[in-house]
Amino acid sequence: KRKCDLCGQESIMMYPADTPFPVYCKPCWWSDKWSAREYARDCDFSKPFFQQFRELFLAVPRCGVIQQKNSVNSEYTNRVTDMRNCYLVFATTNAENSKYSSFIQDSKECIDCFGAIKSERCYECVDCLQCYNVAFSQESNNCTDSWFLVNCNNCQNCFGCVNLRNKRYCIFNEQYSKEEYQKRIAGM
């Protein structure tokens, strides 16, 4: 939490208050209250380039939060594009109703995920693609209604499985009938 160096309004930004360069809140950054041309400088050939570059680097303001296009009700997000109802989501494009995640592209209702792409209703997933209602899984693609998967593709109703392809109703890589699977899962 820090104050904007232009308007003085306090908000959450990605730079701490003791940063050696000016930091502007998002409304000030995109406003006409300042001009980048104010920071233009002639090159002084009697001084080293990197010394001049450092002086310029410390003088030019930075945007405190990077949010592109339409971000609605997603105040605490950064390096994002097209967010809706997200909280503490970073480096993401087109996410909705998600929390505590990074790199969840084109996803909805994902919580505590890293690298969930085109996924929905996922929890604690890492590097998962096109998954639905999947939890505690990693490097799995096109999986549905499954938990604790690693490197599974096109699996449905699986629990604790590794390296499966095109399977349904498996527990710890062992095949079950639909009824037996439902009974065993209910007991877990």
mmCIF file of C-alpha atoms in Angstrom:
data_model
loop_
_atom_site.group_PDB
_atom_site.id
_atom_site.type_symbol
_atom_site.label_atom_id
_atom_site.label_comp_id
_atom_site.label_asym_id
_atom_site.label_seq_id
_atom_site.Cartn_x
_atom_site.Cartn_y
_atom_site.Cartn_z
ATOM 1 C CA LYS A 1 0.000 0.000 0.000
ATOM 2 C CA ARG A 2 1.428 3.373 -0.970
ATOM 3 C CA LYS A 3 0.515 6.851 -2.145
ATOM 4 C CA CYS A 4 0.469 7.847 -5.782
ATOM 5 C CA ASP A 5 3.300 10.310 -6.429
ATOM 6 C CA LEU A 6 1.009 12.452 -8.592
ATOM 7 C CA CYS A 7 -2.380 12.684 -6.836
ATOM 8 C CA GLY A 8 -1.406 11.449 -3.351
ATOM 9 C CA GLN A 9 -4.238 8.880 -3.240
ATOM 10 C CA GLU A 10 -3.338 5.709 -1.345
ATOM 11 C CA SER A 11 -3.772 2.363 -3.127
ATOM 12 C CA ILE A 12 -2.189 -1.050 -3.650
ATOM 13 C CA MET A 13 0.634 -0.964 -6.196
ATOM 14 C CA MET A 14 3.417 -3.292 -7.257
ATOM 15 C CA TYR A 15 6.156 -0.924 -6.024
ATOM 16 C CA PRO A 16 6.826 -0.223 -2.334
ATOM 17 C CA ALA A 17 6.634 3.302 -0.898
ATOM 18 C CA ASP A 18 10.437 3.669 -0.695
ATOM 19 C CA THR A 19 10.957 3.088 -4.433
ATOM 20 C CA PRO A 20 13.517 5.593 -5.799
ATOM 21 C CA PHE A 21 11.397 6.575 -8.820
ATOM 22 C CA PRO A 22 7.902 8.104 -9.038
ATOM 23 C CA VAL A 23 4.959 5.707 -9.181
ATOM 24 C CA TYR A 24 1.495 6.729 -10.375
ATOM 25 C CA CYS A 25 -1.851 5.083 -9.737
ATOM 26 C CA LYS A 26 -3.662 3.741 -12.785
ATOM 27 C CA PRO A 27 -6.029 6.741 -13.225
ATOM 28 C CA CYS A 28 -3.129 9.207 -13.002
ATOM 29 C CA TRP A 29 -0.942 7.137 -15.321
ATOM 30 C CA TRP A 30 -3.549 7.285 -18.092
ATOM 31 C CA SER A 31 -4.537 10.909 -17.396
ATOM 32 C CA ASP A 32 -3.415 14.134 -19.072
ATOM 33 C CA LYS A 33 -2.015 15.424 -15.752
ATOM 34 C CA TRP A 34 1.530 14.667 -16.892
ATOM 35 C CA SER A 35 3.474 14.224 -20.124
ATOM 36 C CA ALA A 36 6.282 11.809 -20.920
ATOM 37 C CA ARG A 37 7.902 14.594 -22.909
ATOM 38 C CA GLU A 38 8.745 16.335 -19.624
ATOM 39 C CA TYR A 39 11.404 13.678 -19.074
ATOM 40 C CA ALA A 40 13.178 14.010 -22.419
ATOM 41 C CA ARG A 41 16.895 14.739 -22.162
ATOM 42 C CA ASP A 42 19.738 15.404 -24.516
ATOM 43 C CA CYS A 43 22.569 12.926 -24.490
ATOM 44 C CA ASP A 44 25.645 14.340 -22.750
ATOM 45 C CA PHE A 45 28.683 12.758 -24.425
ATOM 46 C CA SER A 46 30.976 13.930 -21.600
ATOM 47 C CA LYS A 47 29.202 11.563 -19.149
ATOM 48 C CA PRO A 48 29.027 7.761 -19.340
ATOM 49 C CA PHE A 49 25.898 6.410 -21.023
ATOM 50 C CA PHE A 50 24.840 4.143 -18.167
ATOM 51 C CA GLN A 51 25.097 6.983 -15.655
ATOM 52 C CA GLN A 52 22.738 9.028 -17.825
ATOM 53 C CA PHE A 53 20.464 6.058 -18.311
ATOM 54 C CA ARG A 54 20.258 5.504 -14.538
ATOM 55 C CA GLU A 55 19.374 9.151 -13.953
ATOM 56 C CA LEU A 56 16.603 8.923 -16.542
ATOM 57 C CA PHE A 57 15.471 5.544 -15.162
ATOM 58 C CA LEU A 58 15.045 7.041 -11.691
ATOM 59 C CA ALA A 59 13.262 10.185 -12.917
ATOM 60 C CA VAL A 60 10.575 8.719 -15.199
ATOM 61 C CA PRO A 61 7.343 7.627 -13.463
ATOM 62 C CA ARG A 62 6.000 4.071 -13.600
ATOM 63 C CA CYS A 63 2.468 2.789 -13.525
ATOM 64 C CA GLY A 64 1.788 1.189 -10.141
ATOM 65 C CA VAL A 65 -0.525 -1.489 -11.559
ATOM 66 C CA ILE A 66 -0.642 -2.969 -15.068
ATOM 67 C CA GLN A 67 -4.220 -3.744 -16.097
ATOM 68 C CA GLN A 68 -5.073 -3.693 -19.772
ATOM 69 C CA LYS A 69 -8.391 -3.515 -21.614
ATOM 70 C CA ASN A 70 -11.431 -4.170 -19.427
ATOM 71 C CA SER A 71 -10.803 -5.167 -15.836
ATOM 72 C CA VAL A 72 -14.025 -5.156 -13.836
ATOM 73 C CA ASN A 73 -14.130 -5.603 -10.066
ATOM 74 C CA SER A 74 -10.522 -6.845 -10.086
ATOM 75 C CA GLU A 75 -8.695 -4.176 -8.123
ATOM 76 C CA TYR A 76 -5.957 -6.393 -6.673
ATOM 77 C CA THR A 77 -4.633 -7.852 -9.907
ATOM 78 C CA ASN A 78 -1.484 -7.012 -11.854
ATOM 79 C CA ARG A 79 -0.062 -7.694 -15.337
ATOM 80 C CA VAL A 80 -3.546 -8.684 -16.466
ATOM 81 C CA THR A 81 -5.889 -8.175 -19.413
ATOM 82 C CA ASP A 82 -9.685 -8.514 -19.442
ATOM 83 C CA MET A 83 -10.399 -9.581 -15.880
ATOM 84 C CA ARG A 84 -13.776 -9.892 -14.178
ATOM 85 C CA ASN A 85 -14.348 -10.439 -10.452
ATOM 86 C CA CYS A 86 -10.793 -11.608 -9.769
ATOM 87 C CA TYR A 87 -8.701 -11.196 -6.626
ATOM 88 C CA LEU A 88 -4.913 -11.531 -6.335
ATOM 89 C CA VAL A 89 -4.508 -12.859 -9.856
ATOM 90 C CA PHE A 90 -1.332 -12.069 -11.779
ATOM 91 C CA ALA A 91 0.013 -12.396 -15.319
ATOM 92 C CA THR A 92 -3.315 -13.500 -16.734
ATOM 93 C CA THR A 93 -5.521 -12.800 -19.737
ATOM 94 C CA ASN A 94 -9.284 -13.222 -19.762
ATOM 95 C CA ALA A 95 -10.163 -14.706 -16.390
ATOM 96 C CA GLU A 96 -13.388 -14.580 -14.446
ATOM 97 C CA ASN A 97 -14.337 -15.228 -10.799
ATOM 98 C CA SER A 98 -10.822 -16.467 -9.947
ATOM 99 C CA LYS A 99 -8.530 -15.968 -6.949
ATOM 100 C CA TYR A 100 -4.926 -16.425 -5.804
ATOM 101 C CA SER A 101 -3.622 -17.552 -9.197
ATOM 102 C CA SER A 102 -1.079 -16.782 -11.925
ATOM 103 C CA PHE A 103 -1.006 -17.523 -15.648
ATOM 104 C CA ILE A 104 -4.621 -18.746 -15.831
ATOM 105 C CA GLN A 105 -5.451 -17.803 -19.410
ATOM 106 C CA ASP A 106 -9.073 -17.929 -20.623
ATOM 107 C CA SER A 107 -10.260 -19.565 -17.395
ATOM 108 C CA LYS A 108 -13.169 -19.236 -14.987
ATOM 109 C CA GLU A 109 -13.617 -19.990 -11.307
ATOM 110 C CA CYS A 110 -10.045 -21.142 -10.736
ATOM 111 C CA ILE A 111 -8.505 -20.843 -7.274
ATOM 112 C CA ASP A 112 -4.858 -21.340 -6.274
ATOM 113 C CA CYS A 113 -3.853 -22.334 -9.817
ATOM 114 C CA PHE A 114 -0.671 -21.761 -11.790
ATOM 115 C CA GLY A 115 -0.826 -22.223 -15.545
ATOM 116 C CA ALA A 116 -4.454 -23.304 -15.892
ATOM 117 C CA ILE A 117 -5.414 -22.571 -19.502
ATOM 118 C CA LYS A 118 -8.980 -22.716 -20.868
ATOM 119 C CA SER A 119 -10.056 -24.369 -17.631
ATOM 120 C CA GLU A 120 -13.028 -23.968 -15.334
ATOM 121 C CA ARG A 121 -13.756 -24.738 -11.683
ATOM 122 C CA CYS A 122 -10.201 -25.882 -10.941
ATOM 123 C CA TYR A 123 -8.468 -25.815 -7.565
ATOM 124 C CA GLU A 124 -4.734 -26.178 -6.877
ATOM 125 C CA CYS A 125 -3.896 -27.108 -10.471
ATOM 126 C CA VAL A 126 -0.522 -26.557 -12.140
ATOM 127 C CA ASP A 127 -0.018 -26.558 -15.916
ATOM 128 C CA CYS A 128 -3.449 -27.927 -16.759
ATOM 129 C CA LEU A 129 -5.194 -27.350 -20.087
ATOM 130 C CA GLN A 130 -8.940 -27.503 -20.794
ATOM 131 C CA CYS A 131 -9.859 -29.072 -17.471
ATOM 132 C CA TYR A 132 -13.219 -28.832 -15.732
ATOM 133 C CA ASN A 133 -13.860 -29.432 -12.031
ATOM 134 C CA VAL A 134 -10.354 -30.759 -11.414
ATOM 135 C CA ALA A 135 -8.429 -30.365 -8.147
ATOM 136 C CA PHE A 136 -4.887 -30.950 -6.877
ATOM 137 C CA SER A 137 -3.620 -31.918 -10.310
ATOM 138 C CA GLN A 138 -0.597 -31.234 -12.473
ATOM 139 C CA GLU A 139 0.263 -31.365 -16.179
ATOM 140 C CA SER A 140 -3.101 -32.822 -17.138
ATOM 141 C CA ASN A 141 -5.206 -31.990 -20.191
ATOM 142 C CA ASN A 142 -8.904 -32.334 -21.081
ATOM 143 C CA CYS A 143 -9.794 -33.888 -17.737
ATOM 144 C CA THR A 144 -13.143 -33.618 -15.950
ATOM 145 C CA ASP A 145 -14.415 -34.276 -12.422
ATOM 146 C CA SER A 146 -11.077 -35.624 -11.218
ATOM 147 C CA TRP A 147 -8.672 -35.175 -8.310
ATOM 148 C CA PHE A 148 -4.966 -35.717 -7.661
ATOM 149 C CA LEU A 149 -3.888 -36.336 -11.266
ATOM 150 C CA VAL A 150 -0.409 -36.113 -12.734
ATOM 151 C CA ASN A 151 0.188 -36.192 -16.494
ATOM 152 C CA CYS A 152 -3.254 -37.480 -17.417
ATOM 153 C CA ASN A 153 -5.042 -36.739 -20.699
ATOM 154 C CA ASN A 154 -8.733 -36.971 -21.508
ATOM 155 C CA CYS A 155 -9.656 -38.567 -18.192
ATOM 156 C CA GLN A 156 -12.984 -38.335 -16.430
ATOM 157 C CA ASN A 157 -13.932 -39.267 -12.869
ATOM 158 C CA CYS A 158 -10.428 -40.325 -11.871
ATOM 159 C CA PHE A 159 -8.760 -40.090 -8.454
ATOM 160 C CA GLY A 160 -5.052 -40.277 -7.617
ATOM 161 C CA CYS A 161 -3.963 -41.339 -11.100
ATOM 162 C CA VAL A 162 -0.721 -40.910 -13.013
ATOM 163 C CA ASN A 163 0.021 -41.104 -16.759
ATOM 164 C CA LEU A 164 -3.469 -42.212 -17.817
ATOM 165 C CA ARG A 165 -4.965 -41.628 -21.269
ATOM 166 C CA ASN A 166 -8.658 -41.721 -22.201
ATOM 167 C CA LYS A 167 -9.801 -43.391 -18.963
ATOM 168 C CA ARG A 168 -12.910 -43.119 -16.778
ATOM 169 C CA TYR A 169 -13.665 -44.286 -13.248
ATOM 170 C CA CYS A 170 -10.109 -45.043 -12.110
ATOM 171 C CA ILE A 171 -8.713 -44.846 -8.582
ATOM 172 C CA PHE A 172 -4.932 -45.016 -8.213
ATOM 173 C CA ASN A 173 -4.730 -46.202 -11.842
ATOM 174 C CA GLU A 174 -7.056 -49.133 -11.178
ATOM 175 C CA GLN A 175 -10.174 -49.416 -13.343
ATOM 176 C CA TYR A 176 -13.612 -49.619 -11.675
ATOM 177 C CA SER A 177 -17.194 -49.725 -12.869
ATOM 178 C CA LYS A 178 -19.150 -46.499 -12.546
ATOM 179 C CA GLU A 179 -21.116 -47.799 -9.559
ATOM 180 C CA GLU A 180 -18.060 -49.185 -7.745
ATOM 181 C CA TYR A 181 -16.150 -45.934 -8.416
ATOM 182 C CA GLN A 182 -18.958 -43.816 -6.980
ATOM 183 C CA LYS A 183 -19.175 -46.054 -3.929
ATOM 184 C CA ARG A 184 -15.419 -45.948 -3.251
ATOM 185 C CA ILE A 185 -15.227 -42.154 -3.817
ATOM 186 C CA ALA A 186 -18.140 -41.587 -1.440
ATOM 187 C CA GLY A 187 -16.164 -43.523 1.194
ATOM 188 C CA MET A 188 -13.135 -41.296 0.710
#
